[in-house]
Amino acid sequence: MVDIEDKKIKVLLVEDDVIDQMAFKRLVKNQDLPYDFMIADSVENAKKILNENDFDIIIADFNLGDGNAFDILDKSTKIPFIFVTGSGDEEVAVKAMKEGAHDYLIKDNERHYLQLLPVTVEQAVRHNELLRTQTEAENKIKMLFHAVEQSSASVVITDPNGNIEYVNPKFVKVTGYKSEEVIGKNPRILKTEYHEQEFYEELWDTVLSGKTWTGEFLNQKKNGLRYWELASISPVFDDEGNIIHLIAVKEDVTEERKVKQALEFRVKFEKLINQISTNFINLTTNKIEAAVDESLMKIGNFINIDRAFVYRLDEKKTNFVRSNNWYSTEIDVAQDFKNELMVDEIPWLHDQLQNQDMVFIPTIFTMPPQAEKEKELLTSIKARSIIFLPMVYEHNLLGFVGLCSIQYEKHWDNDTIKLLKILVEIIVNALQRKRAAEEIENLYNSLKQEIDLASSVQTYLVPQWLRLENDIVFSSIYKPSSSIGGDLFDILKISNSKYVYYVGDISGHGVKAALMMTAVKSIISMVIESEKKNIKPHFIIKRLNKILCRRLFDNDYMTITLGLIDLKKNEIRYINAGHPSIIEYDLKTGETKVMGDSGSIPVGWDEDFDYTSDHEDVIQFKNNKSYILYTDGIFECENPDGHQLGLAGFTQFLEEQSNIDTGIILPHLFKQRLMDLKYDINADDFTMLTFQKMKKKKKGKFNKLFMVNSLSQNTTEIANECFRAIMEYVGNEKMATEIELVINEFLNNIIEHGLQTKKDTIIAFYFDIDDKISMKFIDNGMDWELPEAEDKNIAEPDKFRGMGMQIIYQLVSRIEKNRYDIINETIIEVDLSNE
């Protein structure tokens, strides 16, 4: 029987007689009936209530002021319905039963019908619950049978001895056996000799002990073809715990295994190609030839061939000269190509290579008639398969790379050939780099000392692109119009609460401006050091002007803005000497404001000019504001129509980027957007410095900005701190462990892969717990794209090297990557609503 004792019955009483309403209420109260009821006094009111509420039963008087109970019955066919009619209305009651009512009661003047009401209601509700349960069970059985019949997996049901009782259509399609051919037989008809007897004994021991066995079979179809199946075999028990059936659900994974093997091969091959490419990048030109030999050896061993060689076309373009050669130790080295191949000896091959076509010969016996000379040559060294890949640079044939198999015929797939072509491109680029280096060596040596000195000094003097000081984040970008330039900027720590910043632009370009910039930075540092106990921006500029006018500047000058950040006063006091004004950027609204009404002439124009405190401005250092400093190279840049951006255009441009949530305002974002809009940012030095306070969370929330040195390979401490924060503010150990894994995996991936060529830099990692967990990783490593998420269950992540991103996909709610100039920003979020 359906159990309704533990729940209240939701009742709708439709009755327009107030006395009958009161009698019903009294009945419920006196008998303590488990009713949660509502009363409607009309058809209209009943319909409105039914639209807004669910009920287990409806009790309705037949005659109502604005209609009758049939008007309500039409709207509630799935809810048990009890008619209450007056004496003599039995025909109405019979009609109601036919229309779908569960029962009816005859209303008498003494209202004795109410005594029957509780029993009638309980019977109606129980009957309805029983019908619903039966219907759900029947539907579930139909659904399960339909699912098995339509399943994309083979389903086999046997008795406890393994005799087949049922197979679904997918089994028939996969094996080729009809169902009548296998009913009553044992699944061993599919068996091959691949598996040992112990394999099957372990299977039977598992299922007969009441457990599910999962594994892979190499089975055989009716036509003799072999295929791999991933099977799950489970016992079915009766009420007494006896095994009455075995159910096997099996999936043909032959193609998946092939794809997996091919993918593993490709991943390893790609890794090898990347290693070779990286090796060439870091090589000096005098080691390139040896690296080519080593690359041929590595590729030859990996793809299991016997020979690999490089032939280069001589200057007269009449001979191919072998420059690099590798061969397997298992072949006769006496049978080999000549060191020189005349073009006339290989005319067909030469024509193909001149057309920049790859030549793949799986077997020399199928070579075309016009390749007779080449066939004779390949036969002489007992080649069975060979591929010739043209070496091309700027549409000119330089030679070819040959890969030859002598012991076996080879049939390389398209992916392998594509990777071999990439290898050839790497070799060509490396050899051309060597050739170009040799051609310009004399010119390079004559200029090297001067350029290298200026460039290295500038690189040393430019601050890191991102810096965290006392909850202030400084971010900067410097891109000279040539290899070196005359812009200068810095952030100097005076004390734990005071910092001096400056951004300047020395007139002119090239080596002279760069060397002057070096000297000016040194002078500024000395002046600030001497005045650090009482920093006054106007006085520093005044002293700087005197020194530069007397010692360094002749016909040169410098615009500069210099300010003091005082965290105790929460203010920025600065002076602007002919330099573009500081811009205040609202992080919430994206609105900008050009700050400062004061200003003075550039440094170097007038030695006797008196810079005073009247030339200074003071602004409040506000939360949720970023302050932007820059040189005129930014707003003087032009679009393809020749129009300059201008200061007004620059502020409008900044506001148009306000929909981009970076967390930290990065100058690289604005540079990237300018490039996207086709502005020429290379006409002048491009310099921008921004700083802002990191926002503070409300009580009970957590956020923190971490700076990770790329030379540090240990990110455990950071991940542990985030783990502890999650435990404190969320209290979910599983989530904390998963996010700790995500942080470690992603930071180490950036360090190992993205920053391979930038070992001395930093990574910004911003961790935020609010209504969700947000992680932002910002680095200036190589550009990369998020891989597509794969539909895989990574049950044991440590067994899936190279699958780090796939693991992360399964542990987080959202991943988004942006690229701003040379900066990668990756946002990872975890939704807390389901934690």
PDB file of N, CA and C in Angstrom, residues 634-681:
ATOM      1  N   ILE A 634      52.566  57.802 -27.747  1.00  0.00           N
ATOM      2  CA  ILE A 634      51.281  57.111 -27.752  1.00  0.00           C
ATOM      3  C   ILE A 634      50.227  57.938 -28.481  1.00  0.00           C
ATOM      4  N   PHE A 635      50.009  59.172 -28.033  1.00  0.00           N
ATOM      5  CA  PHE A 635      48.913  59.906 -28.659  1.00  0.00           C
ATOM      6  C   PHE A 635      49.324  60.575 -29.972  1.00  0.00           C
ATOM      7  N   GLU A 636      50.630  60.496 -30.334  1.00  0.00           N
ATOM      8  CA  GLU A 636      51.046  60.986 -31.637  1.00  0.00           C
ATOM      9  C   GLU A 636      51.033  59.903 -32.705  1.00  0.00           C
ATOM     10  N   CYS A 637      50.707  58.657 -32.324  1.00  0.00           N
ATOM     11  CA  CYS A 637      50.659  57.591 -33.326  1.00  0.00           C
ATOM     12  C   CYS A 637      49.485  57.817 -34.278  1.00  0.00           C
ATOM     13  N   GLU A 638      49.634  57.352 -35.514  1.00  0.00           N
ATOM     14  CA  GLU A 638      48.662  57.632 -36.561  1.00  0.00           C
ATOM     15  C   GLU A 638      47.981  56.352 -37.023  1.00  0.00           C
ATOM     16  N   ASN A 639      46.719  56.530 -37.464  1.00  0.00           N
ATOM     17  CA  ASN A 639      45.994  55.411 -38.055  1.00  0.00           C
ATOM     18  C   ASN A 639      46.281  55.362 -39.550  1.00  0.00           C
ATOM     19  N   PRO A 640      45.767  54.373 -40.283  1.00  0.00           N
ATOM     20  CA  PRO A 640      46.062  54.273 -41.715  1.00  0.00           C
ATOM     21  C   PRO A 640      45.635  55.502 -42.514  1.00  0.00           C
ATOM     22  N   ASP A 641      44.691  56.307 -41.996  1.00  0.00           N
ATOM     23  CA  ASP A 641      44.262  57.517 -42.706  1.00  0.00           C
ATOM     24  C   ASP A 641      45.171  58.712 -42.432  1.00  0.00           C
ATOM     25  N   GLY A 642      46.181  58.528 -41.581  1.00  0.00           N
ATOM     26  CA  GLY A 642      47.106  59.605 -41.286  1.00  0.00           C
ATOM     27  C   GLY A 642      46.672  60.511 -40.158  1.00  0.00           C
ATOM     28  N   HIS A 643      45.608  60.138 -39.428  1.00  0.00           N
ATOM     29  CA  HIS A 643      45.126  60.964 -38.324  1.00  0.00           C
ATOM     30  C   HIS A 643      45.783  60.520 -37.021  1.00  0.00           C
ATOM     31  N   GLN A 644      46.304  61.499 -36.284  1.00  0.00           N
ATOM     32  CA  GLN A 644      46.897  61.196 -34.987  1.00  0.00           C
ATOM     33  C   GLN A 644      45.822  60.875 -33.952  1.00  0.00           C
ATOM     34  N   LEU A 645      46.190  60.025 -33.010  1.00  0.00           N
ATOM     35  CA  LEU A 645      45.257  59.671 -31.943  1.00  0.00           C
ATOM     36  C   LEU A 645      44.932  60.893 -31.082  1.00  0.00           C
ATOM     37  N   GLY A 646      45.939  61.674 -30.708  1.00  0.00           N
ATOM     38  CA  GLY A 646      45.705  62.866 -29.894  1.00  0.00           C
ATOM     39  C   GLY A 646      45.351  62.529 -28.459  1.00  0.00           C
ATOM     40  N   LEU A 647      45.461  63.521 -27.571  1.00  0.00           N
ATOM     41  CA  LEU A 647      45.168  63.292 -26.162  1.00  0.00           C
ATOM     42  C   LEU A 647      43.698  62.982 -25.948  1.00  0.00           C
ATOM     43  N   ALA A 648      42.799  63.754 -26.610  1.00  0.00           N
ATOM     44  CA  ALA A 648      41.364  63.497 -26.471  1.00  0.00           C
ATOM     45  C   ALA A 648      41.023  62.117 -27.027  1.00  0.00           C
ATOM     46  N   GLY A 649      41.631  61.793 -28.160  1.00  0.00           N
ATOM     47  CA  GLY A 649      41.391  60.469 -28.736  1.00  0.00           C
ATOM     48  C   GLY A 649      41.924  59.361 -27.864  1.00  0.00           C
ATOM     49  N   PHE A 650      43.055  59.637 -27.181  1.00  0.00           N
ATOM     50  CA  PHE A 650      43.631  58.631 -26.302  1.00  0.00           C
ATOM     51  C   PHE A 650      42.734  58.370 -25.101  1.00  0.00           C
ATOM     52  N   THR A 651      42.196  59.429 -24.486  1.00  0.00           N
ATOM     53  CA  THR A 651      41.303  59.233 -23.333  1.00  0.00           C
ATOM     54  C   THR A 651      40.019  58.533 -23.760  1.00  0.00           C
ATOM     55  N   GLN A 652      39.499  58.897 -24.946  1.00  0.00           N
ATOM     56  CA  GLN A 652      38.300  58.204 -25.447  1.00  0.00           C
ATOM     57  C   GLN A 652      38.611  56.729 -25.705  1.00  0.00           C
ATOM     58  N   PHE A 653      39.803  56.495 -26.261  1.00  0.00           N
ATOM     59  CA  PHE A 653      40.230  55.119 -26.517  1.00  0.00           C
ATOM     60  C   PHE A 653      40.293  54.322 -25.220  1.00  0.00           C
ATOM     61  N   LEU A 654      40.834  54.931 -24.149  1.00  0.00           N
ATOM     62  CA  LEU A 654      40.906  54.236 -22.862  1.00  0.00           C
ATOM     63  C   LEU A 654      39.522  53.888 -22.349  1.00  0.00           C
ATOM     64  N   GLU A 655      38.579  54.811 -22.479  1.00  0.00           N
ATOM     65  CA  GLU A 655      37.218  54.568 -21.988  1.00  0.00           C
ATOM     66  C   GLU A 655      36.528  53.465 -22.776  1.00  0.00           C
ATOM     67  N   GLU A 656      36.851  53.346 -24.040  1.00  0.00           N
ATOM     68  CA  GLU A 656      36.230  52.310 -24.865  1.00  0.00           C
ATOM     69  C   GLU A 656      36.712  50.915 -24.494  1.00  0.00           C
ATOM     70  N   GLN A 657      37.801  50.837 -23.735  1.00  0.00           N
ATOM     71  CA  GLN A 657      38.302  49.535 -23.302  1.00  0.00           C
ATOM     72  C   GLN A 657      37.763  49.129 -21.938  1.00  0.00           C
ATOM     73  N   SER A 658      36.844  49.938 -21.383  1.00  0.00           N
ATOM     74  CA  SER A 658      36.405  49.707 -19.996  1.00  0.00           C
ATOM     75  C   SER A 658      35.624  48.418 -19.838  1.00  0.00           C
ATOM     76  N   ASN A 659      35.147  47.839 -20.935  1.00  0.00           N
ATOM     77  CA  ASN A 659      34.395  46.584 -20.826  1.00  0.00           C
ATOM     78  C   ASN A 659      35.317  45.376 -20.698  1.00  0.00           C
ATOM     79  N   ILE A 660      36.623  45.609 -20.674  1.00  0.00           N
ATOM     80  CA  ILE A 660      37.566  44.504 -20.552  1.00  0.00           C
ATOM     81  C   ILE A 660      37.988  44.390 -19.098  1.00  0.00           C
ATOM     82  N   ASP A 661      37.618  43.271 -18.466  1.00  0.00           N
ATOM     83  CA  ASP A 661      37.918  43.079 -17.044  1.00  0.00           C
ATOM     84  C   ASP A 661      39.265  42.391 -16.918  1.00  0.00           C
ATOM     85  N   THR A 662      40.296  43.172 -16.627  1.00  0.00           N
ATOM     86  CA  THR A 662      41.630  42.601 -16.483  1.00  0.00           C
ATOM     87  C   THR A 662      42.031  42.419 -15.034  1.00  0.00           C
ATOM     88  N   GLY A 663      41.306  43.040 -14.091  1.00  0.00           N
ATOM     89  CA  GLY A 663      41.729  42.977 -12.696  1.00  0.00           C
ATOM     90  C   GLY A 663      42.866  43.941 -12.437  1.00  0.00           C
ATOM     91  N   ILE A 664      43.929  43.825 -13.210  1.00  0.00           N
ATOM     92  CA  ILE A 664      45.055  44.756 -13.146  1.00  0.00           C
ATOM     93  C   ILE A 664      45.114  45.473 -14.490  1.00  0.00           C
ATOM     94  N   ILE A 665      45.219  46.788 -14.457  1.00  0.00           N
ATOM     95  CA  ILE A 665      45.317  47.536 -15.710  1.00  0.00           C
ATOM     96  C   ILE A 665      46.707  47.321 -16.296  1.00  0.00           C
ATOM     97  N   LEU A 666      46.761  46.675 -17.448  1.00  0.00           N
ATOM     98  CA  LEU A 666      48.024  46.372 -18.101  1.00  0.00           C
ATOM     99  C   LEU A 666      48.215  47.286 -19.304  1.00  0.00           C
ATOM    100  N   PRO A 667      49.320  48.038 -19.367  1.00  0.00           N
ATOM    101  CA  PRO A 667      49.566  48.853 -20.561  1.00  0.00           C
ATOM    102  C   PRO A 667      49.598  48.033 -21.838  1.00  0.00           C
ATOM    103  N   HIS A 668      49.978  46.760 -21.704  1.00  0.00           N
ATOM    104  CA  HIS A 668      50.062  45.903 -22.880  1.00  0.00           C
ATOM    105  C   HIS A 668      48.694  45.736 -23.541  1.00  0.00           C
ATOM    106  N   LEU A 669      47.614  45.768 -22.714  1.00  0.00           N
ATOM    107  CA  LEU A 669      46.259  45.678 -23.269  1.00  0.00           C
ATOM    108  C   LEU A 669      46.001  46.841 -24.217  1.00  0.00           C
ATOM    109  N   PHE A 670      46.353  48.058 -23.785  1.00  0.00           N
ATOM    110  CA  PHE A 670      46.080  49.224 -24.607  1.00  0.00           C
ATOM    111  C   PHE A 670      46.948  49.227 -25.860  1.00  0.00           C
ATOM    112  N   LYS A 671      48.191  48.764 -25.708  1.00  0.00           N
ATOM    113  CA  LYS A 671      49.051  48.680 -26.892  1.00  0.00           C
ATOM    114  C   LYS A 671      48.454  47.713 -27.904  1.00  0.00           C
ATOM    115  N   GLN A 672      47.978  46.555 -27.411  1.00  0.00           N
ATOM    116  CA  GLN A 672      47.394  45.567 -28.315  1.00  0.00           C
ATOM    117  C   GLN A 672      46.169  46.117 -29.022  1.00  0.00           C
ATOM    118  N   ARG A 673      45.322  46.847 -28.284  1.00  0.00           N
ATOM    119  CA  ARG A 673      44.116  47.397 -28.901  1.00  0.00           C
ATOM    120  C   ARG A 673      44.472  48.456 -29.957  1.00  0.00           C
ATOM    121  N   LEU A 674      45.506  49.259 -29.689  1.00  0.00           N
ATOM    122  CA  LEU A 674      45.945  50.235 -30.690  1.00  0.00           C
ATOM    123  C   LEU A 674      46.437  49.523 -31.950  1.00  0.00           C
ATOM    124  N   MET A 675      47.171  48.453 -31.777  1.00  0.00           N
ATOM    125  CA  MET A 675      47.637  47.699 -32.940  1.00  0.00           C
ATOM    126  C   MET A 675      46.462  47.080 -33.687  1.00  0.00           C
ATOM    127  N   ASP A 676      45.461  46.589 -32.920  1.00  0.00           N
ATOM    128  CA  ASP A 676      44.263  46.032 -33.569  1.00  0.00           C
ATOM    129  C   ASP A 676      43.541  47.084 -34.407  1.00  0.00           C
ATOM    130  N   LEU A 677      43.611  48.344 -33.956  1.00  0.00           N
ATOM    131  CA  LEU A 677      42.978  49.443 -34.693  1.00  0.00           C
ATOM    132  C   LEU A 677      43.895  50.011 -35.776  1.00  0.00           C
ATOM    133  N   LYS A 678      45.033  49.325 -36.015  1.00  0.00           N
ATOM    134  CA  LYS A 678      45.958  49.670 -37.101  1.00  0.00           C
ATOM    135  C   LYS A 678      46.712  50.974 -36.861  1.00  0.00           C
ATOM    136  N   TYR A 679      46.855  51.405 -35.603  1.00  0.00           N
ATOM    137  CA  TYR A 679      47.672  52.577 -35.338  1.00  0.00           C
ATOM    138  C   TYR A 679      49.154  52.200 -35.428  1.00  0.00           C
ATOM    139  N   ASP A 680      49.943  53.099 -36.020  1.00  0.00           N
ATOM    140  CA  ASP A 680      51.377  52.874 -36.156  1.00  0.00           C
ATOM    141  C   ASP A 680      52.061  53.290 -34.866  1.00  0.00           C
ATOM    142  N   ILE A 681      52.388  52.322 -34.042  1.00  0.00           N
ATOM    143  CA  ILE A 681      52.980  52.619 -32.737  1.00  0.00           C
ATOM    144  C   ILE A 681      54.503  52.588 -32.792  1.00  0.00           C
TER     145      ILE A 681
END
